Amino acid sequence: LQSSNVRIIQNALLPLFPISPNISKIVFLSYFFSFITVFSILIYFEFNTNAILEPSNLENFNIPVLATLPAVKKLDKGYHLSQMFLEDVNSEFSESIRTLRTLLVAKFQKNKSILISSTYSGEGKTTISLNTALAFSKIGKVLLIETDIRRPSVLSKTSQADEAPNVGFSDIIQGGDIKMSGCIIKLPGSEIEVMTSGTRRSDLTDLTTTKKLKKFFDVLKSNYDYVIIDTPPIQPVSDTLFISQATDHNLLVVRSNVTKMVGIKSVLRKLENVDVKVEGFIFNDLDTSKASYYGYYQ
């Protein structure tokens, strides 16, 4: 179109290089954010998917695997895994518990305290503690102590939850006029005695000292052949780091496809910082139906 009223005031000044898109900047940012994304994915997989699959994964720690407990995929009606040793003595699981008992008897002396813990909850430490105590009750006098004062679960796995004593471990270690007999309940159908966690729900380090706790365990060891201590998981709370300094032997439960390698490394480092040594792993929930795992079954 032509117009006589239009006139050019000044010619447009064009840049020597295009303003947009900035090719070099786009390429740099693409590589940078791609690197960050890949690095984040690798970190996620390292921390969340690097699970222990079989006992051979633990060889680099130079800590013996004392027993390998098989996965129990199906329970008969009326049976409970927490008391499998008592209810189904011929099961593969019960045989593994007997293997664990045999090795502990050979490795440790009588009248000693044995702590059983794990990195996080859900790895089977309470179930293993209870079944191990049931196995030991066949050869001696046993006390199972529940020291998880925040989330007690021993009696919840039995039929005695409603009959738990009003006081327990957390109350008696704090001192006061509390009788030992008032903190202990005997499980029906078995020979084991259980000391419940008690009513206190604060941190254990606020209730006593390591020296006093060790003296308390020494008193118990003089009355029992075996003292099994079920503790809280090590990563979430500090209680087990505190308790382990007062016990004679410390074991760590590792669950197949659940326990993470980074979790075990972190736990061992924490225990080492308080001069506590893990003397054995208990490998839990292994699928022994696979032929490649046959050599790991004990």
mmCIF file of C-alpha atoms in Angstrom:
data_model
loop_
_atom_site.group_PDB
_atom_site.id
_atom_site.type_symbol
_atom_site.label_atom_id
_atom_site.label_comp_id
_atom_site.label_asym_id
_atom_site.label_seq_id
_atom_site.Cartn_x
_atom_site.Cartn_y
_atom_site.Cartn_z
ATOM 1 C CA LEU A 1 0.000 0.000 0.000
ATOM 2 C CA GLN A 2 1.204 3.501 -0.655
ATOM 3 C CA SER A 3 0.545 6.576 1.469
ATOM 4 C CA SER A 4 1.740 10.104 0.948
ATOM 5 C CA ASN A 5 1.487 10.959 4.665
ATOM 6 C CA VAL A 6 4.207 8.476 5.799
ATOM 7 C CA ARG A 7 7.806 9.578 6.138
ATOM 8 C CA ILE A 8 10.923 7.865 7.518
ATOM 9 C CA ILE A 9 12.337 9.608 10.607
ATOM 10 C CA GLN A 10 15.336 7.249 11.191
ATOM 11 C CA ASN A 11 16.411 3.932 9.743
ATOM 12 C CA ALA A 12 16.198 0.940 12.106
ATOM 13 C CA LEU A 13 19.460 -0.129 13.812
ATOM 14 C CA LEU A 14 19.777 -3.889 13.513
ATOM 15 C CA PRO A 15 22.089 -5.931 15.879
ATOM 16 C CA LEU A 16 25.036 -7.735 14.367
ATOM 17 C CA PHE A 17 24.019 -11.003 16.136
ATOM 18 C CA PRO A 18 20.517 -12.336 16.803
ATOM 19 C CA ILE A 19 19.136 -11.401 20.225
ATOM 20 C CA SER A 20 16.993 -14.515 20.560
ATOM 21 C CA PRO A 21 17.387 -17.428 20.794
ATOM 22 C CA ASN A 22 20.750 -17.466 22.629
ATOM 23 C CA ILE A 23 22.020 -20.791 21.328
ATOM 24 C CA SER A 24 25.112 -21.111 23.552
ATOM 25 C CA LYS A 25 23.161 -20.269 26.714
ATOM 26 C CA ILE A 26 20.418 -22.746 25.864
ATOM 27 C CA VAL A 27 22.957 -25.520 25.229
ATOM 28 C CA PHE A 28 24.774 -24.767 28.510
ATOM 29 C CA LEU A 29 21.565 -24.742 30.568
ATOM 30 C CA SER A 30 20.354 -27.956 28.915
ATOM 31 C CA TYR A 31 23.552 -29.801 29.821
ATOM 32 C CA PHE A 32 23.566 -28.314 33.343
ATOM 33 C CA PHE A 33 19.994 -29.287 34.217
ATOM 34 C CA SER A 34 20.422 -32.705 32.591
ATOM 35 C CA PHE A 35 23.450 -33.326 34.802
ATOM 36 C CA ILE A 36 21.535 -32.229 37.923
ATOM 37 C CA THR A 37 18.607 -34.504 37.002
ATOM 38 C CA VAL A 38 20.794 -37.568 36.365
ATOM 39 C CA PHE A 39 22.794 -36.928 39.541
ATOM 40 C CA SER A 40 19.586 -36.616 41.602
ATOM 41 C CA ILE A 41 18.250 -39.870 40.168
ATOM 42 C CA LEU A 42 21.492 -41.680 41.019
ATOM 43 C CA ILE A 43 21.409 -40.319 44.582
ATOM 44 C CA TYR A 44 17.785 -41.411 44.937
ATOM 45 C CA PHE A 45 18.545 -44.949 43.779
ATOM 46 C CA GLU A 46 21.622 -45.109 46.012
ATOM 47 C CA PHE A 47 19.647 -44.179 49.117
ATOM 48 C CA ASN A 48 16.309 -45.805 48.366
ATOM 49 C CA THR A 49 16.771 -48.830 46.123
ATOM 50 C CA ASN A 50 20.177 -50.185 47.101
ATOM 51 C CA ALA A 51 18.625 -52.898 49.263
ATOM 52 C CA ILE A 52 20.420 -55.967 50.595
ATOM 53 C CA LEU A 53 19.249 -59.004 48.629
ATOM 54 C CA GLU A 54 21.222 -61.908 50.048
ATOM 55 C CA PRO A 55 23.832 -62.648 52.738
ATOM 56 C CA SER A 56 26.733 -62.378 50.294
ATOM 57 C CA ASN A 57 26.054 -58.631 50.072
ATOM 58 C CA LEU A 58 27.275 -58.330 53.669
ATOM 59 C CA GLU A 59 30.687 -59.946 53.171
ATOM 60 C CA ASN A 60 32.547 -56.617 52.909
ATOM 61 C CA PHE A 61 31.655 -55.746 56.499
ATOM 62 C CA ASN A 62 33.676 -58.703 57.880
ATOM 63 C CA ILE A 63 30.864 -59.446 60.337
ATOM 64 C CA PRO A 64 29.551 -63.042 60.412
ATOM 65 C CA VAL A 65 25.995 -63.897 59.405
ATOM 66 C CA LEU A 66 24.941 -66.017 62.354
ATOM 67 C CA ALA A 67 21.716 -67.326 60.827
ATOM 68 C CA THR A 68 19.573 -66.979 57.737
ATOM 69 C CA LEU A 69 15.841 -66.957 58.417
ATOM 70 C CA PRO A 70 13.612 -67.980 55.512
ATOM 71 C CA ALA A 71 10.697 -65.969 54.206
ATOM 72 C CA VAL A 72 7.387 -67.250 55.590
ATOM 73 C CA LYS A 73 4.878 -66.505 52.851
ATOM 74 C CA LYS A 74 1.938 -68.430 54.241
ATOM 75 C CA LEU A 75 0.922 -69.163 57.800
ATOM 76 C CA ASP A 76 -1.564 -71.821 58.812
ATOM 77 C CA LYS A 77 -4.734 -70.546 60.426
ATOM 78 C CA GLY A 78 -4.179 -69.728 64.065
ATOM 79 C CA TYR A 79 -0.400 -69.474 63.720
ATOM 80 C CA HIS A 80 1.591 -66.285 64.310
ATOM 81 C CA LEU A 81 5.078 -65.620 62.997
ATOM 82 C CA SER A 82 6.005 -63.897 66.258
ATOM 83 C CA GLN A 83 5.662 -67.244 68.081
ATOM 84 C CA MET A 84 6.395 -69.614 65.205
ATOM 85 C CA PHE A 85 9.074 -71.448 67.194
ATOM 86 C CA LEU A 86 6.456 -72.321 69.783
ATOM 87 C CA GLU A 87 3.558 -73.069 67.447
ATOM 88 C CA ASP A 88 5.286 -74.921 64.591
ATOM 89 C CA VAL A 89 8.543 -76.450 65.820
ATOM 90 C CA ASN A 90 9.089 -78.397 62.586
ATOM 91 C CA SER A 91 8.930 -75.412 60.243
ATOM 92 C CA GLU A 92 11.942 -74.175 58.294
ATOM 93 C CA PHE A 93 11.738 -70.922 60.230
ATOM 94 C CA SER A 94 11.890 -72.722 63.595
ATOM 95 C CA GLU A 95 14.865 -74.773 62.418
ATOM 96 C CA SER A 96 16.657 -71.546 61.510
ATOM 97 C CA ILE A 97 15.953 -70.153 64.976
ATOM 98 C CA ARG A 98 17.463 -73.334 66.469
ATOM 99 C CA THR A 99 20.524 -72.779 64.281
ATOM 100 C CA LEU A 100 20.794 -69.247 65.624
ATOM 101 C CA ARG A 101 20.486 -70.511 69.195
ATOM 102 C CA THR A 102 23.171 -73.155 68.626
ATOM 103 C CA LEU A 103 25.621 -70.577 67.261
ATOM 104 C CA LEU A 104 24.905 -68.110 70.065
ATOM 105 C CA VAL A 105 25.412 -70.789 72.716
ATOM 106 C CA ALA A 106 28.729 -71.742 71.111
ATOM 107 C CA LYS A 107 29.828 -68.137 70.647
ATOM 108 C CA PHE A 108 28.624 -66.525 73.887
ATOM 109 C CA GLN A 109 28.759 -67.637 77.506
ATOM 110 C CA LYS A 110 25.790 -67.976 79.838
ATOM 111 C CA ASN A 111 24.590 -65.107 82.029
ATOM 112 C CA LYS A 112 25.244 -62.539 79.332
ATOM 113 C CA SER A 113 22.995 -59.895 77.775
ATOM 114 C CA ILE A 114 22.286 -60.122 74.032
ATOM 115 C CA LEU A 115 20.955 -57.031 72.270
ATOM 116 C CA ILE A 116 19.005 -57.413 69.008
ATOM 117 C CA SER A 117 18.311 -54.352 66.878
ATOM 118 C CA SER A 118 17.961 -53.149 63.274
ATOM 119 C CA THR A 119 18.499 -50.049 61.170
ATOM 120 C CA TYR A 120 14.817 -49.112 60.797
ATOM 121 C CA SER A 121 11.496 -50.559 61.931
ATOM 122 C CA GLY A 122 9.834 -53.305 59.912
ATOM 123 C CA GLU A 123 12.938 -55.487 59.585
ATOM 124 C CA GLY A 124 11.787 -58.186 62.018
ATOM 125 C CA LYS A 125 13.884 -57.538 65.134
ATOM 126 C CA THR A 126 10.997 -57.938 67.623
ATOM 127 C CA THR A 127 9.753 -61.144 66.000
ATOM 128 C CA ILE A 128 13.298 -62.546 65.984
ATOM 129 C CA SER A 129 13.900 -61.448 69.585
ATOM 130 C CA LEU A 130 10.731 -63.196 70.760
ATOM 131 C CA ASN A 131 11.403 -66.416 68.839
ATOM 132 C CA THR A 132 15.036 -66.457 69.972
ATOM 133 C CA ALA A 133 13.907 -66.088 73.587
ATOM 134 C CA LEU A 134 11.453 -68.968 73.074
ATOM 135 C CA ALA A 135 14.295 -71.106 71.713
ATOM 136 C CA PHE A 136 16.589 -70.281 74.621
ATOM 137 C CA SER A 137 13.810 -71.130 77.100
ATOM 138 C CA LYS A 138 14.223 -74.783 76.087
ATOM 139 C CA ILE A 139 17.736 -74.865 77.516
ATOM 140 C CA GLY A 140 17.697 -72.272 80.307
ATOM 141 C CA LYS A 141 15.957 -69.492 82.170
ATOM 142 C CA VAL A 142 15.273 -66.539 79.879
ATOM 143 C CA LEU A 143 14.205 -62.912 80.276
ATOM 144 C CA LEU A 144 13.118 -60.866 77.255
ATOM 145 C CA ILE A 145 13.347 -57.112 77.879
ATOM 146 C CA GLU A 146 11.430 -54.669 75.717
ATOM 147 C CA THR A 147 13.331 -51.377 75.703
ATOM 148 C CA ASP A 148 11.385 -49.586 72.971
ATOM 149 C CA ILE A 149 9.622 -47.097 75.253
ATOM 150 C CA ARG A 150 8.224 -45.063 72.361
ATOM 151 C CA ARG A 151 6.569 -47.819 70.311
ATOM 152 C CA PRO A 152 6.332 -51.015 72.399
ATOM 153 C CA SER A 153 5.272 -54.038 70.361
ATOM 154 C CA VAL A 154 6.364 -57.284 72.062
ATOM 155 C CA LEU A 155 3.113 -58.039 73.859
ATOM 156 C CA SER A 156 1.050 -56.777 70.920
ATOM 157 C CA LYS A 157 2.384 -59.788 69.019
ATOM 158 C CA THR A 158 1.005 -62.126 71.679
ATOM 159 C CA SER A 159 -2.318 -62.599 73.409
ATOM 160 C CA GLN A 160 -1.116 -60.850 76.578
ATOM 161 C CA ALA A 161 -1.372 -57.214 75.494
ATOM 162 C CA ASP A 162 -4.293 -56.547 77.851
ATOM 163 C CA GLU A 163 -2.493 -58.115 80.810
ATOM 164 C CA ALA A 164 0.699 -56.064 80.630
ATOM 165 C CA PRO A 165 2.031 -54.802 83.986
ATOM 166 C CA ASN A 166 1.457 -51.152 84.806
ATOM 167 C CA VAL A 167 5.202 -50.568 85.163
ATOM 168 C CA GLY A 168 8.211 -51.861 83.273
ATOM 169 C CA PHE A 169 11.746 -51.228 82.048
ATOM 170 C CA SER A 170 11.563 -47.428 81.776
ATOM 171 C CA ASP A 171 10.069 -47.143 85.271
ATOM 172 C CA ILE A 172 12.465 -49.438 87.103
ATOM 173 C CA ILE A 173 15.667 -47.963 85.621
ATOM 174 C CA GLN A 174 14.609 -44.529 86.784
ATOM 175 C CA GLY A 175 14.637 -45.712 90.361
ATOM 176 C CA GLY A 176 11.984 -45.456 93.010
ATOM 177 C CA ASP A 177 10.071 -48.025 95.014
ATOM 178 C CA ILE A 178 9.303 -50.475 92.179
ATOM 179 C CA LYS A 179 9.666 -54.214 92.624
ATOM 180 C CA MET A 180 11.196 -56.302 89.842
ATOM 181 C CA SER A 181 8.342 -58.818 90.039
ATOM 182 C CA GLY A 182 5.846 -56.075 89.231
ATOM 183 C CA CYS A 183 7.523 -55.401 85.881
ATOM 184 C CA ILE A 184 7.603 -58.974 84.559
ATOM 185 C CA ILE A 185 4.944 -61.147 82.944
ATOM 186 C CA LYS A 186 5.264 -64.794 81.958
ATOM 187 C CA LEU A 187 3.999 -65.789 78.522
ATOM 188 C CA PRO A 188 1.465 -68.648 78.729
ATOM 189 C CA GLY A 189 2.555 -71.853 77.059
ATOM 190 C CA SER A 190 6.215 -70.955 77.335
ATOM 191 C CA GLU A 191 8.970 -70.660 79.909
ATOM 192 C CA ILE A 192 10.068 -67.125 79.067
ATOM 193 C CA GLU A 193 9.472 -64.029 81.146
ATOM 194 C CA VAL A 194 8.976 -60.611 79.565
ATOM 195 C CA MET A 195 9.803 -57.224 81.050
ATOM 196 C CA THR A 196 7.602 -54.691 79.271
ATOM 197 C CA SER A 197 8.764 -51.232 78.215
ATOM 198 C CA GLY A 198 6.938 -49.398 80.998
ATOM 199 C CA THR A 199 5.006 -46.154 81.142
ATOM 200 C CA ARG A 200 7.733 -43.577 80.565
ATOM 201 C CA ARG A 201 7.853 -42.276 77.004
ATOM 202 C CA SER A 202 10.792 -39.864 77.192
ATOM 203 C CA ASP A 203 14.329 -40.399 75.944
ATOM 204 C CA LEU A 204 16.214 -43.100 77.855
ATOM 205 C CA THR A 205 19.189 -40.808 78.331
ATOM 206 C CA ASP A 206 16.927 -38.610 80.464
ATOM 207 C CA LEU A 207 16.101 -41.513 82.786
ATOM 208 C CA THR A 208 19.437 -43.084 83.693
ATOM 209 C CA THR A 209 23.137 -43.391 82.840
ATOM 210 C CA THR A 210 25.066 -46.094 81.010
ATOM 211 C CA LYS A 211 26.843 -47.084 84.214
ATOM 212 C CA LYS A 212 23.575 -47.538 86.114
ATOM 213 C CA LEU A 213 22.023 -49.407 83.192
ATOM 214 C CA LYS A 214 24.955 -51.824 83.078
ATOM 215 C CA LYS A 215 24.574 -52.533 86.813
ATOM 216 C CA PHE A 216 20.877 -53.166 86.227
ATOM 217 C CA PHE A 217 21.636 -55.709 83.485
ATOM 218 C CA ASP A 218 24.250 -57.333 85.730
ATOM 219 C CA VAL A 219 21.587 -57.917 88.380
ATOM 220 C CA LEU A 220 19.316 -59.527 85.801
ATOM 221 C CA LYS A 221 22.118 -61.741 84.479
ATOM 222 C CA SER A 222 22.664 -63.139 87.949
ATOM 223 C CA ASN A 223 19.058 -64.378 87.960
ATOM 224 C CA TYR A 224 18.717 -65.525 84.336
ATOM 225 C CA ASP A 225 20.789 -67.738 82.061
ATOM 226 C CA TYR A 226 20.022 -65.561 79.044
ATOM 227 C CA VAL A 227 18.850 -61.942 78.837
ATOM 228 C CA ILE A 228 17.527 -60.986 75.388
ATOM 229 C CA ILE A 229 17.075 -57.250 74.813
ATOM 230 C CA ASP A 230 14.721 -56.025 72.085
ATOM 231 C CA THR A 231 15.591 -52.407 71.262
ATOM 232 C CA PRO A 232 14.249 -49.602 69.061
ATOM 233 C CA PRO A 233 15.689 -49.267 65.532
ATOM 234 C CA ILE A 234 18.993 -47.433 65.565
ATOM 235 C CA GLN A 235 18.521 -44.822 62.841
ATOM 236 C CA PRO A 236 15.389 -42.981 64.042
ATOM 237 C CA VAL A 237 16.266 -42.658 67.757
ATOM 238 C CA SER A 238 19.338 -42.631 69.998
ATOM 239 C CA ASP A 239 18.105 -45.131 72.618
ATOM 240 C CA THR A 240 19.841 -48.177 71.156
ATOM 241 C CA LEU A 241 23.187 -46.367 70.920
ATOM 242 C CA PHE A 242 22.791 -45.710 74.634
ATOM 243 C CA ILE A 243 21.641 -49.235 75.603
ATOM 244 C CA SER A 244 24.278 -51.016 73.503
ATOM 245 C CA GLN A 245 27.050 -49.510 75.644
ATOM 246 C CA ALA A 246 25.707 -51.466 78.629
ATOM 247 C CA THR A 247 25.172 -54.877 76.976
ATOM 248 C CA ASP A 248 27.589 -57.760 76.437
ATOM 249 C CA HIS A 249 26.769 -58.716 72.838
ATOM 250 C CA ASN A 250 25.084 -56.802 70.011
ATOM 251 C CA LEU A 251 23.393 -58.287 66.942
ATOM 252 C CA LEU A 252 21.875 -56.552 63.924
ATOM 253 C CA VAL A 253 18.881 -57.817 61.924
ATOM 254 C CA VAL A 254 19.060 -57.380 58.140
ATOM 255 C CA ARG A 255 15.937 -58.012 56.092
ATOM 256 C CA SER A 256 16.154 -59.081 52.468
ATOM 257 C CA ASN A 257 14.881 -56.465 49.973
ATOM 258 C CA VAL A 258 14.154 -54.036 52.827
ATOM 259 C CA THR A 259 17.382 -53.111 54.637
ATOM 260 C CA LYS A 260 19.489 -50.618 52.682
ATOM 261 C CA MET A 261 23.251 -50.871 52.330
ATOM 262 C CA VAL A 262 23.649 -47.188 53.156
ATOM 263 C CA GLY A 263 21.563 -47.730 56.312
ATOM 264 C CA ILE A 264 23.865 -50.490 57.569
ATOM 265 C CA LYS A 265 26.958 -48.384 56.891
ATOM 266 C CA SER A 266 25.440 -45.486 58.803
ATOM 267 C CA VAL A 267 24.427 -47.683 61.764
ATOM 268 C CA LEU A 268 27.849 -49.347 62.016
ATOM 269 C CA ARG A 269 29.485 -45.925 61.934
ATOM 270 C CA LYS A 270 27.221 -44.661 64.737
ATOM 271 C CA LEU A 271 27.918 -47.715 66.887
ATOM 272 C CA GLU A 272 31.644 -47.422 66.251
ATOM 273 C CA ASN A 273 31.517 -43.816 67.465
ATOM 274 C CA VAL A 274 30.295 -45.043 70.868
ATOM 275 C CA ASP A 275 32.825 -47.922 70.932
ATOM 276 C CA VAL A 276 30.224 -50.623 70.281
ATOM 277 C CA LYS A 277 30.909 -53.563 67.985
ATOM 278 C CA VAL A 278 28.295 -55.578 66.102
ATOM 279 C CA GLU A 279 29.215 -59.232 66.570
ATOM 280 C CA GLY A 280 26.864 -60.757 64.038
ATOM 281 C CA PHE A 281 24.119 -60.249 61.489
ATOM 282 C CA ILE A 282 20.813 -62.122 61.488
ATOM 283 C CA PHE A 283 19.623 -62.283 57.893
ATOM 284 C CA ASN A 284 15.824 -62.263 57.768
ATOM 285 C CA ASP A 285 13.142 -63.037 55.181
ATOM 286 C CA LEU A 286 15.326 -64.714 52.543
ATOM 287 C CA ASP A 287 13.534 -66.523 49.731
ATOM 288 C CA THR A 288 15.198 -69.916 50.149
ATOM 289 C CA SER A 289 13.095 -71.464 47.387
ATOM 290 C CA LYS A 290 15.579 -70.124 44.832
ATOM 291 C CA ALA A 291 18.332 -72.602 44.074
ATOM 292 C CA SER A 292 20.998 -69.887 44.078
ATOM 293 C CA TYR A 293 20.282 -69.173 47.728
ATOM 294 C CA TYR A 294 20.720 -72.761 48.900
ATOM 295 C CA GLY A 295 24.273 -72.172 49.979
ATOM 296 C CA TYR A 296 23.250 -69.337 52.272
ATOM 297 C CA TYR A 297 20.694 -71.288 54.227
ATOM 298 C CA GLN A 298 21.991 -72.397 57.606
#
